[in-house]
Amino acid sequence: MASEPAPKMHAHQIDVSDDDVRRLIGTQFPQWAHERVRRVPSYGTTNAMFRLGADKVVRLPFIPGDGVGVPVETAILERVSGQLPVAIPAVLANGRADECYPYTWSVLGWVEGEMPVPEALVDATGLVDDLVAVLARLRELPTEGVRLAQRSGPLAPLAEPVREAMRELDGEFDTDALRRLWDDALAAPEWAAEPVWLHADLLPSNLLVDEHGRLAGVLDWAAAGIGDPSCELLAAWNVFPSGAREVFRARLAERLDLDDATWRRGRGWAIAQAVLALPYYRGTNAGMVEMATRALRALEQVPADHR
């Protein structure tokens, strides 16, 4: 039985069904036509995900223009493959558009694991160390010829969109506290060193942990590239509970010379991501709303003397 499509998140979003995947696989990759297809529940905002057999996942963009990113992500995955201390998806094939489906799409290797839930992380120190090891290894990779990451530069272009979105959240969160943190992030000195490798979207939905809570995989490299590493601090406010957040900061200071300005900009990225996502996805993507709410609740509790 075909699975029901999730509610549409975007005005120009197209529906992608199990039957679409079966047709595309059957016509373009007949060697896999006999394998079972089933939709994967996902917090993703630009791609539908379908499990193909036991060891593959089909990733299909559902908004205009996003298929252009498939070759870009493919190039990133192939460049980073084998370079990190955790698993990332292997690129198995790229599919083409046809008369019924309009975008380039991909078949990737399945990575086992579960999405981390901050409240369920009894001891997140191991996960902190694992993620810091990934970020440290990324810093060591050559950057020549690598594109800018999607969250690669200054926060200034987001100044007014974030303030406008905050107005929609007045009364629901301590937006006065969030505005002070946002202004502080905007005032922080910009990254002055050479750009470094970034994943740029370290939300819980893009991480996998094993049964022991250790990092097993890092997914969705569509936003990756080079730039200011402050955006990697999305993980501090989205992945880790408060105690582990401070451990994460300390480990980054030890291994990657994290300074106060980068931490302040990182808080800004966490605010921007959550504030812009929450009102936009309310009613269409419960997972994104839950993540954004959790991050903003943590951020509004930052002590006044840290703002």
PDB file of C-alpha atoms in Angstrom:
ATOM      1  CA  MET A   1       0.000   0.000   0.000  1.00  0.00           C
ATOM      2  CA  ALA A   2       1.372   3.434  -0.889  1.00  0.00           C
ATOM      3  CA  SER A   3       2.182   5.695   2.031  1.00  0.00           C
ATOM      4  CA  GLU A   4       0.316   8.957   2.478  1.00  0.00           C
ATOM      5  CA  PRO A   5       2.303  12.118   1.720  1.00  0.00           C
ATOM      6  CA  ALA A   6       3.060  14.414   4.641  1.00  0.00           C
ATOM      7  CA  PRO A   7       1.407  17.862   4.802  1.00  0.00           C
ATOM      8  CA  LYS A   8       2.944  20.298   2.338  1.00  0.00           C
ATOM      9  CA  MET A   9       5.484  22.663   3.887  1.00  0.00           C
ATOM     10  CA  HIS A  10       6.051  24.898   0.845  1.00  0.00           C
ATOM     11  CA  ALA A  11       3.735  26.509  -1.673  1.00  0.00           C
ATOM     12  CA  HIS A  12       5.410  24.868  -4.678  1.00  0.00           C
ATOM     13  CA  GLN A  13       6.140  21.508  -3.071  1.00  0.00           C
ATOM     14  CA  ILE A  14       5.344  18.433  -5.157  1.00  0.00           C
ATOM     15  CA  ASP A  15       4.091  15.116  -3.813  1.00  0.00           C
ATOM     16  CA  VAL A  16       6.441  12.150  -4.090  1.00  0.00           C
ATOM     17  CA  SER A  17       4.990   8.684  -3.597  1.00  0.00           C
ATOM     18  CA  ASP A  18       6.186   5.098  -3.242  1.00  0.00           C
ATOM     19  CA  ASP A  19       4.954   4.501  -6.784  1.00  0.00           C
ATOM     20  CA  ASP A  20       7.124   7.358  -8.083  1.00  0.00           C
ATOM     21  CA  VAL A  21      10.159   5.749  -6.493  1.00  0.00           C
ATOM     22  CA  ARG A  22       9.310   2.303  -7.857  1.00  0.00           C
ATOM     23  CA  ARG A  23       8.919   3.741 -11.362  1.00  0.00           C
ATOM     24  CA  LEU A  24      12.154   5.722 -11.210  1.00  0.00           C
ATOM     25  CA  ILE A  25      14.123   2.795  -9.842  1.00  0.00           C
ATOM     26  CA  GLY A  26      12.547   0.345 -12.275  1.00  0.00           C
ATOM     27  CA  THR A  27      13.349   2.435 -15.349  1.00  0.00           C
ATOM     28  CA  GLN A  28      16.753   3.827 -14.358  1.00  0.00           C
ATOM     29  CA  PHE A  29      18.223   1.224 -12.000  1.00  0.00           C
ATOM     30  CA  PRO A  30      16.480  -2.050 -12.830  1.00  0.00           C
ATOM     31  CA  GLN A  31      19.013  -4.033 -10.795  1.00  0.00           C
ATOM     32  CA  TRP A  32      17.208  -2.725  -7.695  1.00  0.00           C
ATOM     33  CA  ALA A  33      13.636  -2.957  -9.045  1.00  0.00           C
ATOM     34  CA  HIS A  34      12.840  -6.029  -6.946  1.00  0.00           C
ATOM     35  CA  GLU A  35      13.715  -4.345  -3.645  1.00  0.00           C
ATOM     36  CA  ARG A  36      11.088  -3.103  -1.219  1.00  0.00           C
ATOM     37  CA  VAL A  37      10.293   0.646  -1.174  1.00  0.00           C
ATOM     38  CA  ARG A  38       8.918   2.381   1.917  1.00  0.00           C
ATOM     39  CA  ARG A  39       8.799   6.010   2.994  1.00  0.00           C
ATOM     40  CA  VAL A  40      11.123   7.051   5.822  1.00  0.00           C
ATOM     41  CA  PRO A  41       9.616   9.465   8.381  1.00  0.00           C
ATOM     42  CA  SER A  42      11.824  12.543   8.282  1.00  0.00           C
ATOM     43  CA  TYR A  43      12.094  16.088   9.606  1.00  0.00           C
ATOM     44  CA  GLY A  44      13.589  17.062   6.247  1.00  0.00           C
ATOM     45  CA  THR A  45      12.296  20.223   4.613  1.00  0.00           C
ATOM     46  CA  THR A  46      13.458  19.790   1.006  1.00  0.00           C
ATOM     47  CA  ASN A  47      13.661  16.057   0.305  1.00  0.00           C
ATOM     48  CA  ALA A  48      11.448  12.997   0.585  1.00  0.00           C
ATOM     49  CA  MET A  49      13.247   9.875   1.818  1.00  0.00           C
ATOM     50  CA  PHE A  50      12.439   6.281   0.934  1.00  0.00           C
ATOM     51  CA  ARG A  51      14.161   3.134   2.168  1.00  0.00           C
ATOM     52  CA  LEU A  52      15.159   0.877  -0.711  1.00  0.00           C
ATOM     53  CA  GLY A  53      15.769  -2.662   0.389  1.00  0.00           C
ATOM     54  CA  ALA A  54      17.865  -3.084   3.531  1.00  0.00           C
ATOM     55  CA  ASP A  55      20.905  -0.996   2.688  1.00  0.00           C
ATOM     56  CA  LYS A  56      19.859   1.974   0.536  1.00  0.00           C
ATOM     57  CA  VAL A  57      17.862   5.193   0.772  1.00  0.00           C
ATOM     58  CA  VAL A  58      16.387   7.188  -2.111  1.00  0.00           C
ATOM     59  CA  ARG A  59      16.498  10.960  -1.626  1.00  0.00           C
ATOM     60  CA  LEU A  60      14.158  12.985  -3.851  1.00  0.00           C
ATOM     61  CA  PRO A  61      13.876  16.797  -3.774  1.00  0.00           C
ATOM     62  CA  PHE A  62      10.322  18.088  -3.666  1.00  0.00           C
ATOM     63  CA  ILE A  63      10.759  21.834  -4.194  1.00  0.00           C
ATOM     64  CA  PRO A  64      11.770  23.711  -7.366  1.00  0.00           C
ATOM     65  CA  GLY A  65      15.477  24.081  -7.892  1.00  0.00           C
ATOM     66  CA  ASP A  66      16.540  21.772  -5.095  1.00  0.00           C
ATOM     67  CA  GLY A  67      17.460  19.010  -7.507  1.00  0.00           C
ATOM     68  CA  VAL A  68      20.316  21.252  -8.621  1.00  0.00           C
ATOM     69  CA  GLY A  69      21.863  20.585  -5.209  1.00  0.00           C
ATOM     70  CA  VAL A  70      22.067  16.835  -5.729  1.00  0.00           C
ATOM     71  CA  PRO A  71      25.271  16.963  -7.827  1.00  0.00           C
ATOM     72  CA  VAL A  72      26.732  19.425  -5.309  1.00  0.00           C
ATOM     73  CA  GLU A  73      25.983  17.154  -2.350  1.00  0.00           C
ATOM     74  CA  THR A  74      27.259  14.173  -4.322  1.00  0.00           C
ATOM     75  CA  ALA A  75      30.578  15.939  -4.882  1.00  0.00           C
ATOM     76  CA  ILE A  76      30.831  16.809  -1.181  1.00  0.00           C
ATOM     77  CA  LEU A  77      30.037  13.264  -0.039  1.00  0.00           C
ATOM     78  CA  GLU A  78      32.570  11.801  -2.438  1.00  0.00           C
ATOM     79  CA  ARG A  79      35.232  14.271  -1.301  1.00  0.00           C
ATOM     80  CA  VAL A  80      34.623  13.635   2.418  1.00  0.00           C
ATOM     81  CA  SER A  81      34.135   9.851   2.050  1.00  0.00           C
ATOM     82  CA  GLY A  82      36.575   7.885   4.182  1.00  0.00           C
ATOM     83  CA  GLN A  83      37.920  11.022   5.849  1.00  0.00           C
ATOM     84  CA  LEU A  84      35.820  11.103   9.026  1.00  0.00           C
ATOM     85  CA  PRO A  85      35.728   8.975  12.193  1.00  0.00           C
ATOM     86  CA  VAL A  86      32.010   8.207  11.704  1.00  0.00           C
ATOM     87  CA  ALA A  87      29.860   6.956   8.853  1.00  0.00           C
ATOM     88  CA  ILE A  88      28.377   9.225   6.209  1.00  0.00           C
ATOM     89  CA  PRO A  89      26.090   8.145   3.349  1.00  0.00           C
ATOM     90  CA  ALA A  90      27.843   6.561   0.390  1.00  0.00           C
ATOM     91  CA  VAL A  91      26.757   7.784  -3.032  1.00  0.00           C
ATOM     92  CA  LEU A  92      25.469   4.764  -4.954  1.00  0.00           C
ATOM     93  CA  ALA A  93      23.776   6.475  -7.917  1.00  0.00           C
ATOM     94  CA  ASN A  94      22.262   9.713  -9.161  1.00  0.00           C
ATOM     95  CA  GLY A  95      18.973   9.539 -11.032  1.00  0.00           C
ATOM     96  CA  ARG A  96      17.632  11.912 -13.648  1.00  0.00           C
ATOM     97  CA  ALA A  97      14.320  13.676 -14.061  1.00  0.00           C
ATOM     98  CA  ASP A  98      11.654  12.065 -16.222  1.00  0.00           C
ATOM     99  CA  GLU A  99       8.241  13.037 -17.616  1.00  0.00           C
ATOM    100  CA  CYS A 100       6.583  12.595 -14.197  1.00  0.00           C
ATOM    101  CA  TYR A 101       9.290  13.648 -11.737  1.00  0.00           C
ATOM    102  CA  PRO A 102      11.153  16.910 -12.505  1.00  0.00           C
ATOM    103  CA  TYR A 103      14.407  16.842 -10.492  1.00  0.00           C
ATOM    104  CA  THR A 104      17.738  15.089 -10.209  1.00  0.00           C
ATOM    105  CA  TRP A 105      17.698  12.622  -7.297  1.00  0.00           C
ATOM    106  CA  SER A 106      20.059  10.261  -5.526  1.00  0.00           C
ATOM    107  CA  VAL A 107      20.442   6.775  -4.110  1.00  0.00           C
ATOM    108  CA  LEU A 108      22.613   6.660  -1.001  1.00  0.00           C
ATOM    109  CA  GLY A 109      23.831   3.992   1.341  1.00  0.00           C
ATOM    110  CA  TRP A 110      21.702   3.483   4.461  1.00  0.00           C
ATOM    111  CA  VAL A 111      23.411   4.423   7.747  1.00  0.00           C
ATOM    112  CA  GLU A 112      22.154   2.647  10.856  1.00  0.00           C
ATOM    113  CA  GLY A 113      21.341   4.556  14.033  1.00  0.00           C
ATOM    114  CA  GLU A 114      18.738   6.648  15.793  1.00  0.00           C
ATOM    115  CA  MET A 115      18.266  10.403  16.016  1.00  0.00           C
ATOM    116  CA  PRO A 116      19.576  11.727  19.357  1.00  0.00           C
ATOM    117  CA  VAL A 117      16.962  13.092  21.743  1.00  0.00           C
ATOM    118  CA  PRO A 118      18.566  15.565  24.190  1.00  0.00           C
ATOM    119  CA  GLU A 119      16.242  14.628  27.058  1.00  0.00           C
ATOM    120  CA  ALA A 120      17.190  10.958  26.667  1.00  0.00           C
ATOM    121  CA  LEU A 121      20.963  11.543  26.768  1.00  0.00           C
ATOM    122  CA  VAL A 122      21.771  10.394  30.305  1.00  0.00           C
ATOM    123  CA  ASP A 123      25.508  10.951  29.773  1.00  0.00           C
ATOM    124  CA  ALA A 124      26.263  12.901  26.611  1.00  0.00           C
ATOM    125  CA  THR A 125      30.024  13.236  27.186  1.00  0.00           C
ATOM    126  CA  GLY A 126      30.838  10.474  24.724  1.00  0.00           C
ATOM    127  CA  LEU A 127      28.616  12.051  22.069  1.00  0.00           C
ATOM    128  CA  VAL A 128      30.290  15.410  22.710  1.00  0.00           C
ATOM    129  CA  ASP A 129      33.723  13.885  22.187  1.00  0.00           C
ATOM    130  CA  ASP A 130      32.573  12.088  19.040  1.00  0.00           C
ATOM    131  CA  LEU A 131      31.144  15.212  17.455  1.00  0.00           C
ATOM    132  CA  VAL A 132      34.188  17.311  18.377  1.00  0.00           C
ATOM    133  CA  ALA A 133      36.376  14.644  16.747  1.00  0.00           C
ATOM    134  CA  VAL A 134      34.349  14.988  13.535  1.00  0.00           C
ATOM    135  CA  LEU A 135      34.663  18.783  13.583  1.00  0.00           C
ATOM    136  CA  ALA A 136      38.390  18.550  14.288  1.00  0.00           C
ATOM    137  CA  ARG A 137      38.901  16.193  11.361  1.00  0.00           C
ATOM    138  CA  LEU A 138      36.891  18.463   9.067  1.00  0.00           C
ATOM    139  CA  ARG A 139      39.232  21.321   9.996  1.00  0.00           C
ATOM    140  CA  GLU A 140      42.144  19.253   8.712  1.00  0.00           C
ATOM    141  CA  LEU A 141      40.697  18.682   5.240  1.00  0.00           C
ATOM    142  CA  PRO A 142      41.972  20.794   2.322  1.00  0.00           C
ATOM    143  CA  THR A 143      39.587  23.555   1.296  1.00  0.00           C
ATOM    144  CA  GLU A 144      40.827  24.265  -2.231  1.00  0.00           C
ATOM    145  CA  GLY A 145      37.943  24.238  -4.693  1.00  0.00           C
ATOM    146  CA  VAL A 146      35.273  23.764  -2.010  1.00  0.00           C
ATOM    147  CA  ARG A 147      32.166  25.963  -2.245  1.00  0.00           C
ATOM    148  CA  LEU A 148      30.965  28.252   0.526  1.00  0.00           C
ATOM    149  CA  ALA A 149      28.647  26.516   2.977  1.00  0.00           C
ATOM    150  CA  GLN A 150      25.048  27.684   3.154  1.00  0.00           C
ATOM    151  CA  ARG A 151      25.693  29.174   6.609  1.00  0.00           C
ATOM    152  CA  SER A 152      29.181  30.389   5.825  1.00  0.00           C
ATOM    153  CA  GLY A 153      29.287  34.113   6.386  1.00  0.00           C
ATOM    154  CA  PRO A 154      28.145  36.965   8.635  1.00  0.00           C
ATOM    155  CA  LEU A 155      24.805  37.041  10.416  1.00  0.00           C
ATOM    156  CA  ALA A 156      24.041  40.615   9.316  1.00  0.00           C
ATOM    157  CA  PRO A 157      21.878  39.681   6.279  1.00  0.00           C
ATOM    158  CA  LEU A 158      19.525  37.859   8.665  1.00  0.00           C
ATOM    159  CA  ALA A 159      19.212  40.743  11.114  1.00  0.00           C
ATOM    160  CA  GLU A 160      15.795  42.018  10.065  1.00  0.00           C
ATOM    161  CA  PRO A 161      14.222  38.678   9.018  1.00  0.00           C
ATOM    162  CA  VAL A 162      15.037  37.297  12.470  1.00  0.00           C
ATOM    163  CA  ARG A 163      13.661  40.357  14.263  1.00  0.00           C
ATOM    164  CA  GLU A 164      10.479  40.133  12.205  1.00  0.00           C
ATOM    165  CA  ALA A 165      10.072  36.422  12.960  1.00  0.00           C
ATOM    166  CA  MET A 166      10.629  37.098  16.664  1.00  0.00           C
ATOM    167  CA  ARG A 167       7.626  39.403  16.668  1.00  0.00           C
ATOM    168  CA  GLU A 168       5.497  36.385  15.763  1.00  0.00           C
ATOM    169  CA  LEU A 169       6.795  34.633  18.888  1.00  0.00           C
ATOM    170  CA  ASP A 170       6.118  37.453  21.375  1.00  0.00           C
ATOM    171  CA  GLY A 171       4.206  36.069  24.335  1.00  0.00           C
ATOM    172  CA  GLU A 172       5.254  32.496  23.563  1.00  0.00           C
ATOM    173  CA  PHE A 173       8.948  32.896  24.445  1.00  0.00           C
ATOM    174  CA  ASP A 174      11.056  35.405  26.344  1.00  0.00           C
ATOM    175  CA  THR A 175      11.729  37.319  23.149  1.00  0.00           C
ATOM    176  CA  ASP A 176      13.313  40.214  25.042  1.00  0.00           C
ATOM    177  CA  ALA A 177      16.054  37.820  26.178  1.00  0.00           C
ATOM    178  CA  LEU A 178      16.327  36.354  22.682  1.00  0.00           C
ATOM    179  CA  ARG A 179      16.619  39.830  21.147  1.00  0.00           C
ATOM    180  CA  ARG A 180      19.461  40.693  23.514  1.00  0.00           C
ATOM    181  CA  LEU A 181      21.289  37.509  22.532  1.00  0.00           C
ATOM    182  CA  TRP A 182      20.630  38.213  18.857  1.00  0.00           C
ATOM    183  CA  ASP A 183      21.972  41.763  19.130  1.00  0.00           C
ATOM    184  CA  ASP A 184      25.014  40.411  20.977  1.00  0.00           C
ATOM    185  CA  ALA A 185      25.658  37.890  18.179  1.00  0.00           C
ATOM    186  CA  LEU A 186      25.406  40.625  15.563  1.00  0.00           C
ATOM    187  CA  ALA A 187      27.893  42.723  17.515  1.00  0.00           C
ATOM    188  CA  ALA A 188      30.452  39.912  17.884  1.00  0.00           C
ATOM    189  CA  PRO A 189      33.644  40.241  15.806  1.00  0.00           C
ATOM    190  CA  GLU A 190      33.412  38.368  12.501  1.00  0.00           C
ATOM    191  CA  TRP A 191      35.539  35.339  11.630  1.00  0.00           C
ATOM    192  CA  ALA A 192      38.852  36.734  10.377  1.00  0.00           C
ATOM    193  CA  ALA A 193      40.785  33.518   9.713  1.00  0.00           C
ATOM    194  CA  GLU A 194      40.714  31.385   6.579  1.00  0.00           C
ATOM    195  CA  PRO A 195      37.409  29.564   5.944  1.00  0.00           C
ATOM    196  CA  VAL A 196      37.261  25.980   7.194  1.00  0.00           C
ATOM    197  CA  TRP A 197      35.237  22.897   6.307  1.00  0.00           C
ATOM    198  CA  LEU A 198      31.711  22.895   7.779  1.00  0.00           C
ATOM    199  CA  HIS A 199      28.788  20.528   7.852  1.00  0.00           C
ATOM    200  CA  ALA A 200      26.641  23.624   8.525  1.00  0.00           C
ATOM    201  CA  ASP A 201      23.432  21.849   9.583  1.00  0.00           C
ATOM    202  CA  LEU A 202      24.179  19.957  12.793  1.00  0.00           C
ATOM    203  CA  LEU A 203      20.607  19.422  13.951  1.00  0.00           C
ATOM    204  CA  PRO A 204      19.490  16.192  15.673  1.00  0.00           C
ATOM    205  CA  SER A 205      17.736  15.071  12.480  1.00  0.00           C
ATOM    206  CA  ASN A 206      21.114  14.966  10.710  1.00  0.00           C
ATOM    207  CA  LEU A 207      22.908  12.921  13.377  1.00  0.00           C
ATOM    208  CA  LEU A 208      22.625   9.248  14.288  1.00  0.00           C
ATOM    209  CA  VAL A 209      23.612   7.588  17.542  1.00  0.00           C
ATOM    210  CA  ASP A 210      24.042   3.919  18.411  1.00  0.00           C
ATOM    211  CA  GLU A 211      22.494   2.014  21.309  1.00  0.00           C
ATOM    212  CA  HIS A 212      25.132   3.443  23.654  1.00  0.00           C
ATOM    213  CA  GLY A 213      24.447   7.049  22.682  1.00  0.00           C
ATOM    214  CA  ARG A 214      27.679   7.386  20.705  1.00  0.00           C
ATOM    215  CA  LEU A 215      27.794   9.103  17.348  1.00  0.00           C
ATOM    216  CA  ALA A 216      27.220   6.592  14.536  1.00  0.00           C
ATOM    217  CA  GLY A 217      26.673   8.797  11.496  1.00  0.00           C
ATOM    218  CA  VAL A 218      26.327  12.301  10.100  1.00  0.00           C
ATOM    219  CA  LEU A 219      23.698  12.780   7.395  1.00  0.00           C
ATOM    220  CA  ASP A 220      22.563  15.469   4.936  1.00  0.00           C
ATOM    221  CA  TRP A 221      25.646  17.215   3.573  1.00  0.00           C
ATOM    222  CA  ALA A 222      23.651  19.454   1.219  1.00  0.00           C
ATOM    223  CA  ALA A 223      24.545  22.603   3.196  1.00  0.00           C
ATOM    224  CA  ALA A 224      28.214  21.701   3.682  1.00  0.00           C
ATOM    225  CA  GLY A 225      31.178  23.649   2.414  1.00  0.00           C
ATOM    226  CA  ILE A 226      33.647  26.128   3.873  1.00  0.00           C
ATOM    227  CA  GLY A 227      33.227  29.261   5.969  1.00  0.00           C
ATOM    228  CA  ASP A 228      32.935  30.549   9.534  1.00  0.00           C
ATOM    229  CA  PRO A 229      32.762  27.572  11.948  1.00  0.00           C
ATOM    230  CA  SER A 230      30.338  29.320  14.310  1.00  0.00           C
ATOM    231  CA  CYS A 231      27.368  27.737  12.544  1.00  0.00           C
ATOM    232  CA  GLU A 232      28.512  24.307  13.775  1.00  0.00           C
ATOM    233  CA  LEU A 233      27.405  25.489  17.226  1.00  0.00           C
ATOM    234  CA  LEU A 234      23.824  24.769  16.173  1.00  0.00           C
ATOM    235  CA  ALA A 235      24.560  21.444  17.857  1.00  0.00           C
ATOM    236  CA  ALA A 236      25.157  23.103  21.227  1.00  0.00           C
ATOM    237  CA  TRP A 237      21.570  24.286  21.459  1.00  0.00           C
ATOM    238  CA  ASN A 238      19.814  21.561  19.478  1.00  0.00           C
ATOM    239  CA  VAL A 239      21.623  18.314  20.327  1.00  0.00           C
ATOM    240  CA  PHE A 240      22.974  18.622  23.879  1.00  0.00           C
ATOM    241  CA  PRO A 241      21.296  19.197  27.248  1.00  0.00           C
ATOM    242  CA  SER A 242      22.645  22.100  29.323  1.00  0.00           C
ATOM    243  CA  GLY A 243      25.440  20.280  31.169  1.00  0.00           C
ATOM    244  CA  ALA A 244      26.780  18.666  28.032  1.00  0.00           C
ATOM    245  CA  ARG A 245      26.530  22.007  26.217  1.00  0.00           C
ATOM    246  CA  GLU A 246      29.210  23.426  28.511  1.00  0.00           C
ATOM    247  CA  VAL A 247      31.347  20.324  28.020  1.00  0.00           C
ATOM    248  CA  PHE A 248      30.970  20.784  24.255  1.00  0.00           C
ATOM    249  CA  ARG A 249      32.139  24.374  24.559  1.00  0.00           C
ATOM    250  CA  ALA A 250      35.130  23.364  26.697  1.00  0.00           C
ATOM    251  CA  ARG A 251      36.169  20.563  24.336  1.00  0.00           C
ATOM    252  CA  LEU A 252      35.946  22.895  21.338  1.00  0.00           C
ATOM    253  CA  ALA A 253      38.089  25.445  23.186  1.00  0.00           C
ATOM    254  CA  GLU A 254      40.686  22.759  23.915  1.00  0.00           C
ATOM    255  CA  ARG A 255      40.854  21.193  20.471  1.00  0.00           C
ATOM    256  CA  LEU A 256      39.808  23.956  18.068  1.00  0.00           C
ATOM    257  CA  ASP A 257      40.586  27.177  19.951  1.00  0.00           C
ATOM    258  CA  LEU A 258      36.934  28.169  20.210  1.00  0.00           C
ATOM    259  CA  ASP A 259      36.826  31.794  21.341  1.00  0.00           C
ATOM    260  CA  ASP A 260      34.085  33.906  22.893  1.00  0.00           C
ATOM    261  CA  ALA A 261      33.244  35.726  19.653  1.00  0.00           C
ATOM    262  CA  THR A 262      32.658  32.438  17.814  1.00  0.00           C
ATOM    263  CA  TRP A 263      30.448  31.181  20.662  1.00  0.00           C
ATOM    264  CA  ARG A 264      28.407  34.395  20.494  1.00  0.00           C
ATOM    265  CA  ARG A 265      27.984  34.091  16.721  1.00  0.00           C
ATOM    266  CA  GLY A 266      27.086  30.438  17.183  1.00  0.00           C
ATOM    267  CA  ARG A 267      24.289  31.396  19.563  1.00  0.00           C
ATOM    268  CA  GLY A 268      23.146  33.764  16.858  1.00  0.00           C
ATOM    269  CA  TRP A 269      22.974  30.957  14.305  1.00  0.00           C
ATOM    270  CA  ALA A 270      20.974  28.842  16.758  1.00  0.00           C
ATOM    271  CA  ILE A 271      18.546  31.717  17.318  1.00  0.00           C
ATOM    272  CA  ALA A 272      18.201  32.438  13.600  1.00  0.00           C
ATOM    273  CA  GLN A 273      17.594  28.804  12.656  1.00  0.00           C
ATOM    274  CA  ALA A 274      14.978  28.263  15.349  1.00  0.00           C
ATOM    275  CA  VAL A 275      13.199  31.629  15.096  1.00  0.00           C
ATOM    276  CA  LEU A 276      12.859  31.406  11.311  1.00  0.00           C
ATOM    277  CA  ALA A 277      11.839  27.734  11.319  1.00  0.00           C
ATOM    278  CA  LEU A 278       9.241  27.674  14.067  1.00  0.00           C
ATOM    279  CA  PRO A 279       6.517  29.921  12.608  1.00  0.00           C
ATOM    280  CA  TYR A 280       7.189  28.732   9.060  1.00  0.00           C
ATOM    281  CA  TYR A 281       6.801  25.022   9.803  1.00  0.00           C
ATOM    282  CA  ARG A 282       4.076  25.234  12.437  1.00  0.00           C
ATOM    283  CA  GLY A 283       1.338  22.856  11.370  1.00  0.00           C
ATOM    284  CA  THR A 284       3.362  21.112   8.653  1.00  0.00           C
ATOM    285  CA  ASN A 285       6.547  19.752  10.271  1.00  0.00           C
ATOM    286  CA  ALA A 286       6.105  18.845  13.925  1.00  0.00           C
ATOM    287  CA  GLY A 287       9.689  17.650  14.230  1.00  0.00           C
ATOM    288  CA  MET A 288      11.161  20.966  13.114  1.00  0.00           C
ATOM    289  CA  VAL A 289       8.812  22.850  15.434  1.00  0.00           C
ATOM    290  CA  GLU A 290       9.819  20.610  18.348  1.00  0.00           C
ATOM    291  CA  MET A 291      13.535  21.139  17.661  1.00  0.00           C
ATOM    292  CA  ALA A 292      13.133  24.897  17.292  1.00  0.00           C
ATOM    293  CA  THR A 293      11.074  25.123  20.492  1.00  0.00           C
ATOM    294  CA  ARG A 294      13.654  23.139  22.450  1.00  0.00           C
ATOM    295  CA  ALA A 295      16.487  25.371  21.227  1.00  0.00           C
ATOM    296  CA  LEU A 296      14.651  28.594  22.025  1.00  0.00           C
ATOM    297  CA  ARG A 297      13.720  27.361  25.501  1.00  0.00           C
ATOM    298  CA  ALA A 298      17.397  26.687  26.161  1.00  0.00           C
ATOM    299  CA  LEU A 299      18.498  30.015  24.725  1.00  0.00           C
ATOM    300  CA  GLU A 300      16.009  32.105  26.668  1.00  0.00           C
ATOM    301  CA  GLN A 301      17.509  30.637  29.852  1.00  0.00           C
ATOM    302  CA  VAL A 302      21.035  31.926  29.154  1.00  0.00           C
ATOM    303  CA  PRO A 303      21.998  33.873  32.314  1.00  0.00           C
ATOM    304  CA  ALA A 304      21.888  37.643  31.906  1.00  0.00           C
ATOM    305  CA  ASP A 305      25.600  37.987  32.688  1.00  0.00           C
ATOM    306  CA  HIS A 306      26.380  35.736  29.688  1.00  0.00           C
ATOM    307  CA  ARG A 307      24.430  37.915  27.273  1.00  0.00           C
TER     308      ARG A 307
END
